[in-house]
GROMACS .gro file of C-alpha atoms in nm:
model
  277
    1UNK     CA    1  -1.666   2.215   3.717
    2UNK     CA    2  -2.038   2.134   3.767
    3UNK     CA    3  -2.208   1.823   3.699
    4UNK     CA    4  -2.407   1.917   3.395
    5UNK     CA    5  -2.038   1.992   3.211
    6UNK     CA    6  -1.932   1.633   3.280
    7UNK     CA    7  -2.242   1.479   3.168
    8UNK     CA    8  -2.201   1.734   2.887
    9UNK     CA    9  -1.870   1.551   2.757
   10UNK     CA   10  -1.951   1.219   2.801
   11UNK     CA   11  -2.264   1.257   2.574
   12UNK     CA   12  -2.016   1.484   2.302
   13UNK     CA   13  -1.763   1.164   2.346
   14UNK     CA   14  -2.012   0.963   2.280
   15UNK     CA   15  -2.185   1.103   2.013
   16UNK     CA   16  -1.827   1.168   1.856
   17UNK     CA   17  -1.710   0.759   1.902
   18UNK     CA   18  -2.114   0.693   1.698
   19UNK     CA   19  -2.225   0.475   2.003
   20UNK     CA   20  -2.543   0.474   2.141
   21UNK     CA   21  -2.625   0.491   2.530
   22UNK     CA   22  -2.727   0.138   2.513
   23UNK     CA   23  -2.415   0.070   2.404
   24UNK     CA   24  -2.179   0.322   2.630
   25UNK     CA   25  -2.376   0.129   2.934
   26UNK     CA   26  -2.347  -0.208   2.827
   27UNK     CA   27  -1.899  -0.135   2.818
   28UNK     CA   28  -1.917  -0.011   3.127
   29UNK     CA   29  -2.177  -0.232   3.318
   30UNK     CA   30  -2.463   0.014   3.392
   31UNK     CA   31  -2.821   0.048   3.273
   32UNK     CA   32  -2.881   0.258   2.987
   33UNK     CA   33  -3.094   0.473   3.203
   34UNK     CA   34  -2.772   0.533   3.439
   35UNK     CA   35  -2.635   0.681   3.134
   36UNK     CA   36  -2.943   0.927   3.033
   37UNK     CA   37  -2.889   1.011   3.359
   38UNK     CA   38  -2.523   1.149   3.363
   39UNK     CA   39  -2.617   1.352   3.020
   40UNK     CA   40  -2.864   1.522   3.223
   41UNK     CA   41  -2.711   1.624   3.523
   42UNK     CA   42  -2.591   1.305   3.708
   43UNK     CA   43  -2.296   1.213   3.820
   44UNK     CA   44  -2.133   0.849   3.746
   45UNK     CA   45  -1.986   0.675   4.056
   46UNK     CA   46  -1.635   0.765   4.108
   47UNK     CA   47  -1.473   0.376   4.025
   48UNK     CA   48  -1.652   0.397   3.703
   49UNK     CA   49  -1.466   0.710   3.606
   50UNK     CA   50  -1.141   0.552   3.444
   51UNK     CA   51  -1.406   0.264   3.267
   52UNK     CA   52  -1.565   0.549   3.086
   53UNK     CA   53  -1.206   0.740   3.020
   54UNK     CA   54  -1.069   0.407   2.895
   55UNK     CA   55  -1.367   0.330   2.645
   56UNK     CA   56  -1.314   0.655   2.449
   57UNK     CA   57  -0.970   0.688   2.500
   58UNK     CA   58  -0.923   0.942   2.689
   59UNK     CA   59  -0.802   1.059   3.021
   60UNK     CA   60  -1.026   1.091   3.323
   61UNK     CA   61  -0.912   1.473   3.290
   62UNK     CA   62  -1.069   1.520   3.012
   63UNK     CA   63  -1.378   1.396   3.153
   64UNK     CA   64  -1.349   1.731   3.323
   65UNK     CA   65  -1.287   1.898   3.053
   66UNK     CA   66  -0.953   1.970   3.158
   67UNK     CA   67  -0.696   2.007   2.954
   68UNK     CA   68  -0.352   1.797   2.989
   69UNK     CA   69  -0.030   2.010   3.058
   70UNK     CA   70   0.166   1.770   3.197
   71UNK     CA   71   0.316   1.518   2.916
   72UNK     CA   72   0.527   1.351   3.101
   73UNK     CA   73   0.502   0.970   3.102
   74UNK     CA   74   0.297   1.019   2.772
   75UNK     CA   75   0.522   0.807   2.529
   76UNK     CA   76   0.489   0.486   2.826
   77UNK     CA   77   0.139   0.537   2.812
   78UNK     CA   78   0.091   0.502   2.484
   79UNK     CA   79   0.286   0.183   2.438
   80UNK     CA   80   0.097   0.037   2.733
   81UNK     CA   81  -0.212   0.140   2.548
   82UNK     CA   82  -0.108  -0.057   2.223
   83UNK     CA   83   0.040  -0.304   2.384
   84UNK     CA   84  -0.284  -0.376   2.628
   85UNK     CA   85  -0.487  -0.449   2.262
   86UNK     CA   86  -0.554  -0.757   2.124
   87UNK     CA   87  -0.291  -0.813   1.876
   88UNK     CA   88  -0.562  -0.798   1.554
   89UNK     CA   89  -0.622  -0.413   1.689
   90UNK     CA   90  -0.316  -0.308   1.731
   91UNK     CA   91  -0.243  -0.147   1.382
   92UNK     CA   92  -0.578  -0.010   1.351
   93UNK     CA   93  -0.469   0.170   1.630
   94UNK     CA   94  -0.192   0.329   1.550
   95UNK     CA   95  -0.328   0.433   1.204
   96UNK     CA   96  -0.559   0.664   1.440
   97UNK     CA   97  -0.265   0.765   1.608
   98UNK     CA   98  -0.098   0.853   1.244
   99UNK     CA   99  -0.411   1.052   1.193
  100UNK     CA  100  -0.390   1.240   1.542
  101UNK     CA  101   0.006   1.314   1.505
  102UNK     CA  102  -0.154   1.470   1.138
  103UNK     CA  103  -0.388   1.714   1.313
  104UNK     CA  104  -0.123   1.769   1.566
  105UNK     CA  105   0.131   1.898   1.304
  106UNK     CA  106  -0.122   2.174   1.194
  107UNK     CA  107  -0.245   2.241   1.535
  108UNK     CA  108  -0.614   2.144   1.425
  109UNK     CA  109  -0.703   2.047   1.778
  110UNK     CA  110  -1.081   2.138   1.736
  111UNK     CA  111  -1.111   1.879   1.441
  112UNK     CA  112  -1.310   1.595   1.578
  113UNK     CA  113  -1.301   1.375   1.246
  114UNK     CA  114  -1.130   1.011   1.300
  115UNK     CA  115  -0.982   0.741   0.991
  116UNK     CA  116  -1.270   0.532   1.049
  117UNK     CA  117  -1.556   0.843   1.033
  118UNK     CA  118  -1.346   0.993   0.726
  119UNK     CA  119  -1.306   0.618   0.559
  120UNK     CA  120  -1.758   0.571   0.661
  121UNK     CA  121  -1.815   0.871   0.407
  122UNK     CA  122  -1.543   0.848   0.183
  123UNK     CA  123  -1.639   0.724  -0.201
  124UNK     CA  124  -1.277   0.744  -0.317
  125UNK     CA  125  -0.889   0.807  -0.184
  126UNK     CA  126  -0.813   1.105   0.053
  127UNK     CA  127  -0.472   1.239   0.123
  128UNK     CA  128  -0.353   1.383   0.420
  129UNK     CA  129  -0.015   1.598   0.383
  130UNK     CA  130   0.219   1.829   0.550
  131UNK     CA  131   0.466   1.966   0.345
  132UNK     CA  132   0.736   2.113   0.551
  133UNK     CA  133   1.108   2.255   0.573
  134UNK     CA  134   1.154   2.004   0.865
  135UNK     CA  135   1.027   1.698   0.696
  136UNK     CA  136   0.720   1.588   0.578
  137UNK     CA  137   0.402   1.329   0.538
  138UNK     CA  138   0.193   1.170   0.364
  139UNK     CA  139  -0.127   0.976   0.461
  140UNK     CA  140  -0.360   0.773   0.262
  141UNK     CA  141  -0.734   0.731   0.386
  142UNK     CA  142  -1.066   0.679   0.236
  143UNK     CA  143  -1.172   0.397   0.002
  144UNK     CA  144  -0.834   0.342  -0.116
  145UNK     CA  145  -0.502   0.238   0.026
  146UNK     CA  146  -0.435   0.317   0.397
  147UNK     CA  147  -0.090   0.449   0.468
  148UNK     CA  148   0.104   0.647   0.701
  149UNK     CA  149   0.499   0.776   0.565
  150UNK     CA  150   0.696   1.052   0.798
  151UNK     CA  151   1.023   1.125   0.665
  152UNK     CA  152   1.231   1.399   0.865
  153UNK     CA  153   1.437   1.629   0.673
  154UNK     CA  154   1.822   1.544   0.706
  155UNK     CA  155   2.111   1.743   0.532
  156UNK     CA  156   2.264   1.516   0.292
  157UNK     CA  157   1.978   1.341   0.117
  158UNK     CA  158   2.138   1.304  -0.215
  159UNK     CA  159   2.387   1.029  -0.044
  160UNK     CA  160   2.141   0.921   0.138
  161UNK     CA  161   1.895   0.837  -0.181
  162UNK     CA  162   2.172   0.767  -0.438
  163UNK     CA  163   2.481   0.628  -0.280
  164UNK     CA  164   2.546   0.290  -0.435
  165UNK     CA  165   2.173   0.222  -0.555
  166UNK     CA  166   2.168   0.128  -0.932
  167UNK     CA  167   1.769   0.278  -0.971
  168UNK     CA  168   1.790   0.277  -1.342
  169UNK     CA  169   1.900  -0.082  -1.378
  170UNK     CA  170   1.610  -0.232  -1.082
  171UNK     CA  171   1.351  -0.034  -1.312
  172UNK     CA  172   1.456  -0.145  -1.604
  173UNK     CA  173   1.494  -0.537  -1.490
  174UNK     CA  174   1.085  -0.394  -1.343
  175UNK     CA  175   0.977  -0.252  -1.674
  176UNK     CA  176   0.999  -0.583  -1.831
  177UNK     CA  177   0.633  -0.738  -1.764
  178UNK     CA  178   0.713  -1.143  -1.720
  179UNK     CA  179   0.977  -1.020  -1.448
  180UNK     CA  180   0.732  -0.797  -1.311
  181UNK     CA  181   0.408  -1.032  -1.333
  182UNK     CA  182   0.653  -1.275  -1.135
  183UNK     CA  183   0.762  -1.034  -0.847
  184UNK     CA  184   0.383  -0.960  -0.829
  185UNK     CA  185   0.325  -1.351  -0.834
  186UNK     CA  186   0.593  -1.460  -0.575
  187UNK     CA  187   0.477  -1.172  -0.357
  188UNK     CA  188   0.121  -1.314  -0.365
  189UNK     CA  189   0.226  -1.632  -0.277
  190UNK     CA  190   0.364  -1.552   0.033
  191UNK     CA  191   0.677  -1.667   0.233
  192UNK     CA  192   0.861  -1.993   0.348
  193UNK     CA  193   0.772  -2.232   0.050
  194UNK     CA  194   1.059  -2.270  -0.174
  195UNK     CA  195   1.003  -2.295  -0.547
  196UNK     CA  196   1.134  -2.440  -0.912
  197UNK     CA  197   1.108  -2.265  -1.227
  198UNK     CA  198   0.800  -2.503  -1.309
  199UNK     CA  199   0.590  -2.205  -1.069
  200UNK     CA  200   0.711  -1.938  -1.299
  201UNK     CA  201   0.648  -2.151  -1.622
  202UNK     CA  202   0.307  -2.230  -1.536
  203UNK     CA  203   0.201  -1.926  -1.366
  204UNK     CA  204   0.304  -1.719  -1.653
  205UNK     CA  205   0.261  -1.971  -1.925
  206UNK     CA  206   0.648  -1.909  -1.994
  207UNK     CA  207   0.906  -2.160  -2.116
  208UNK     CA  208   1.169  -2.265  -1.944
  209UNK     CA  209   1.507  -2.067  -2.019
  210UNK     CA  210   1.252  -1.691  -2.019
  211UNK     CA  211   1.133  -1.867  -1.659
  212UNK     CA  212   1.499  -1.903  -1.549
  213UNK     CA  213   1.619  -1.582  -1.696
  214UNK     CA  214   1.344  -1.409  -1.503
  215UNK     CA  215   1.518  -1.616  -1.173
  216UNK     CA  216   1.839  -1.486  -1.226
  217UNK     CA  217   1.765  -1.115  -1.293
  218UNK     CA  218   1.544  -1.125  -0.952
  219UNK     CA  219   1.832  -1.286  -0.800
  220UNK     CA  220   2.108  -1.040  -0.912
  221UNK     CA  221   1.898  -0.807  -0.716
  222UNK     CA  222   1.932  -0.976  -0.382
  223UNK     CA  223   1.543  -1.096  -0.416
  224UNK     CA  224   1.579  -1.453  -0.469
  225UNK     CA  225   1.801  -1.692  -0.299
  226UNK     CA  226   1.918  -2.013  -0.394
  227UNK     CA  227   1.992  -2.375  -0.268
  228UNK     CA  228   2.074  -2.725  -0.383
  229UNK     CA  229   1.888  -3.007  -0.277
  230UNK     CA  230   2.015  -3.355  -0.312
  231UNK     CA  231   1.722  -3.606  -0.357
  232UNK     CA  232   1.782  -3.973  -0.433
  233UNK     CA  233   2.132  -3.894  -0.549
  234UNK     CA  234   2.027  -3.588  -0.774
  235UNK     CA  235   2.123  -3.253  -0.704
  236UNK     CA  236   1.803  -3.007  -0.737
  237UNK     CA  237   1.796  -2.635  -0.730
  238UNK     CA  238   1.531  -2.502  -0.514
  239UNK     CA  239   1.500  -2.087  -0.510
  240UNK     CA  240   1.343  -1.869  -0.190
  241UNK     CA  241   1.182  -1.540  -0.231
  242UNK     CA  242   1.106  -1.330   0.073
  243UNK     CA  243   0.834  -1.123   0.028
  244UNK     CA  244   0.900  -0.736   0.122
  245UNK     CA  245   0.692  -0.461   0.239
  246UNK     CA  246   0.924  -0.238   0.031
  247UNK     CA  247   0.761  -0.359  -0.230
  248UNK     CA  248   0.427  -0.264  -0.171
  249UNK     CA  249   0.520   0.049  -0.040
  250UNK     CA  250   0.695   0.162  -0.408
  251UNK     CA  251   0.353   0.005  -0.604
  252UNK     CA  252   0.145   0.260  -0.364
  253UNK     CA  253   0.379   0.535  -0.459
  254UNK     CA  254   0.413   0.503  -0.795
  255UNK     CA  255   0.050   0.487  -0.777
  256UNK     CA  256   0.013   0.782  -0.650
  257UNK     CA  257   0.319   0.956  -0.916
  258UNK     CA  258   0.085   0.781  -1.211
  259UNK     CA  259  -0.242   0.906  -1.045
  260UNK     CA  260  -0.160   1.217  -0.870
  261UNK     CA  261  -0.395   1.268  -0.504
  262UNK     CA  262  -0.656   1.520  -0.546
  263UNK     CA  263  -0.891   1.535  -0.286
  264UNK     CA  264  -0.727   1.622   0.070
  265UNK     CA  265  -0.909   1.644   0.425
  266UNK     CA  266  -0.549   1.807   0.569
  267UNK     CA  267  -0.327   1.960   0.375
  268UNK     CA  268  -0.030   2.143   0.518
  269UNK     CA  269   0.217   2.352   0.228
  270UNK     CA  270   0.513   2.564   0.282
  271UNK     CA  271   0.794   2.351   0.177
  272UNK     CA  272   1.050   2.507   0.001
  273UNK     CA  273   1.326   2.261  -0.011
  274UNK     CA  274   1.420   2.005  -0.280
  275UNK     CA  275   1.236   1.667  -0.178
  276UNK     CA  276   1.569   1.545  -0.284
  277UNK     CA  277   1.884   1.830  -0.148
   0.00000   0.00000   0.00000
């Protein structure tokens, strides 16, 4: 490989990650004009290979333009990777990832396009989706909710879906609005404190026995716990609710059931099994 083909990459990395020169040499502790250079023929200094592999995340072979055929050791490398961010980056992250395995499943390995430069131009939801006999994904981008589900096709998913869940009765208990509003309410509030029906009753502007009925129809659901509290010889019931990310993940799909996606940057079809045998 000749020198103009590596300079040749790191100004298409660049230009691909939206950073300036100014910016590439400030990460990696040269002068902008070092950079100019390297687009233009030059070579960067050997030790500053992996710095300029590690700020676009990739490896130094593909510096080279080379392309990997060896995956072994790829899985450890990729936890090191996330595990070497700052915590606060760490999702982020693996949202790209998400994205990548996407463009993986249709073999799209010429598309470029990241979450964040797809999420820059976006003016509404996008959907990513692969729809296939082995499983299949869904991925929510844009302006809206950002969401990664992969579920993997198994042979006996009406046991797996219905065995011993009561559906009809949890979205019936949900279809009443004060039981709802107070899921909704609890969930905002967050975890640890514990509560009284007075939070219902004035968060909802309820009385009390429709505030305590509401308590024990989340409770029969395994949603709210329960303990007494004896202060200055009085006995006081105190109740615990634990929020769930199972709960946010059914409001973003019923969303999506009430308004169906529309607009998808990947889309992958084919299926031609039952979602749900």
């Amino acid at each position: 490989m000749n020198n103009l083909n590596l300079g040749a990459v790191i100004a298409r990395l660049r230009k691909e990650k939206g950073v300036t020169q100014e910016e590439l040499a400030k990460s990696v502790c040269v002068s902008p004009q070092a950079v100019s250079k390297w687009e233009n023929g030059g070579v960067p200094d050997t030790e500053l290979l992996p710095k300029i592999a590690d700020y676009f995340g990739v490896s130094v072979d593909t510096l080279f333009d080379r392309s990997i055929t060896d995956y072994n050791g790829l899985t450890e490398a990729l936890i090191k990777k996330i595990a070497d961010m700052p915590q606060e980056e760490r999702i982020d992250a693996v949202f790209e990832l998400c994205w990548v395995m996407e463009k993986g499943i249709t073999s799209d390995i010429e598309n470029k396009s990241t979450v964040n430069g797809i999420s820059s131009h976006a003016s509404q939801q996008i959907y990513s989706s692969m729809l296939l006999d082995s499983g299949y994904t869904r991925m929510g981008i844009g302006k809206g909710l950002h969401y990664f589900l992969i579920v993997p096709d198994i042979d006996d998913k009406l046991a797996a879906y219905f065995d011993d869940v009561d559906y009809v009765e949890l979205f019936r208990d949900l279809g009443d609005k004060s039981v709802f509003d107070a899921l909704v309410m609890l969930e905002k509030r967050g975890k640890g404190a514990a509560f009284s029906p007075d939070l219902i009753m004035k968060g909802l502007g309820l009385d009390f026995d429709k505030a305590f009925e509401i308590i024990k129809t989340l409770a029969k659901h395994g949603l709210i716990t329960c303990t007494d509290v004896e202060i200055e010889g009085t006995t006081h019931e105190f109740y615990f609710y634990q929020p769930s990310p199972s709960f946010a993940a059914m409001l973003i799909f019923a969303h999506e059931m009430i308004k169906q996606p529309s607009v998808f940057c990947n889309f992958m079809g084919g299926r031609g099994k039952s979602y749900l045998n």
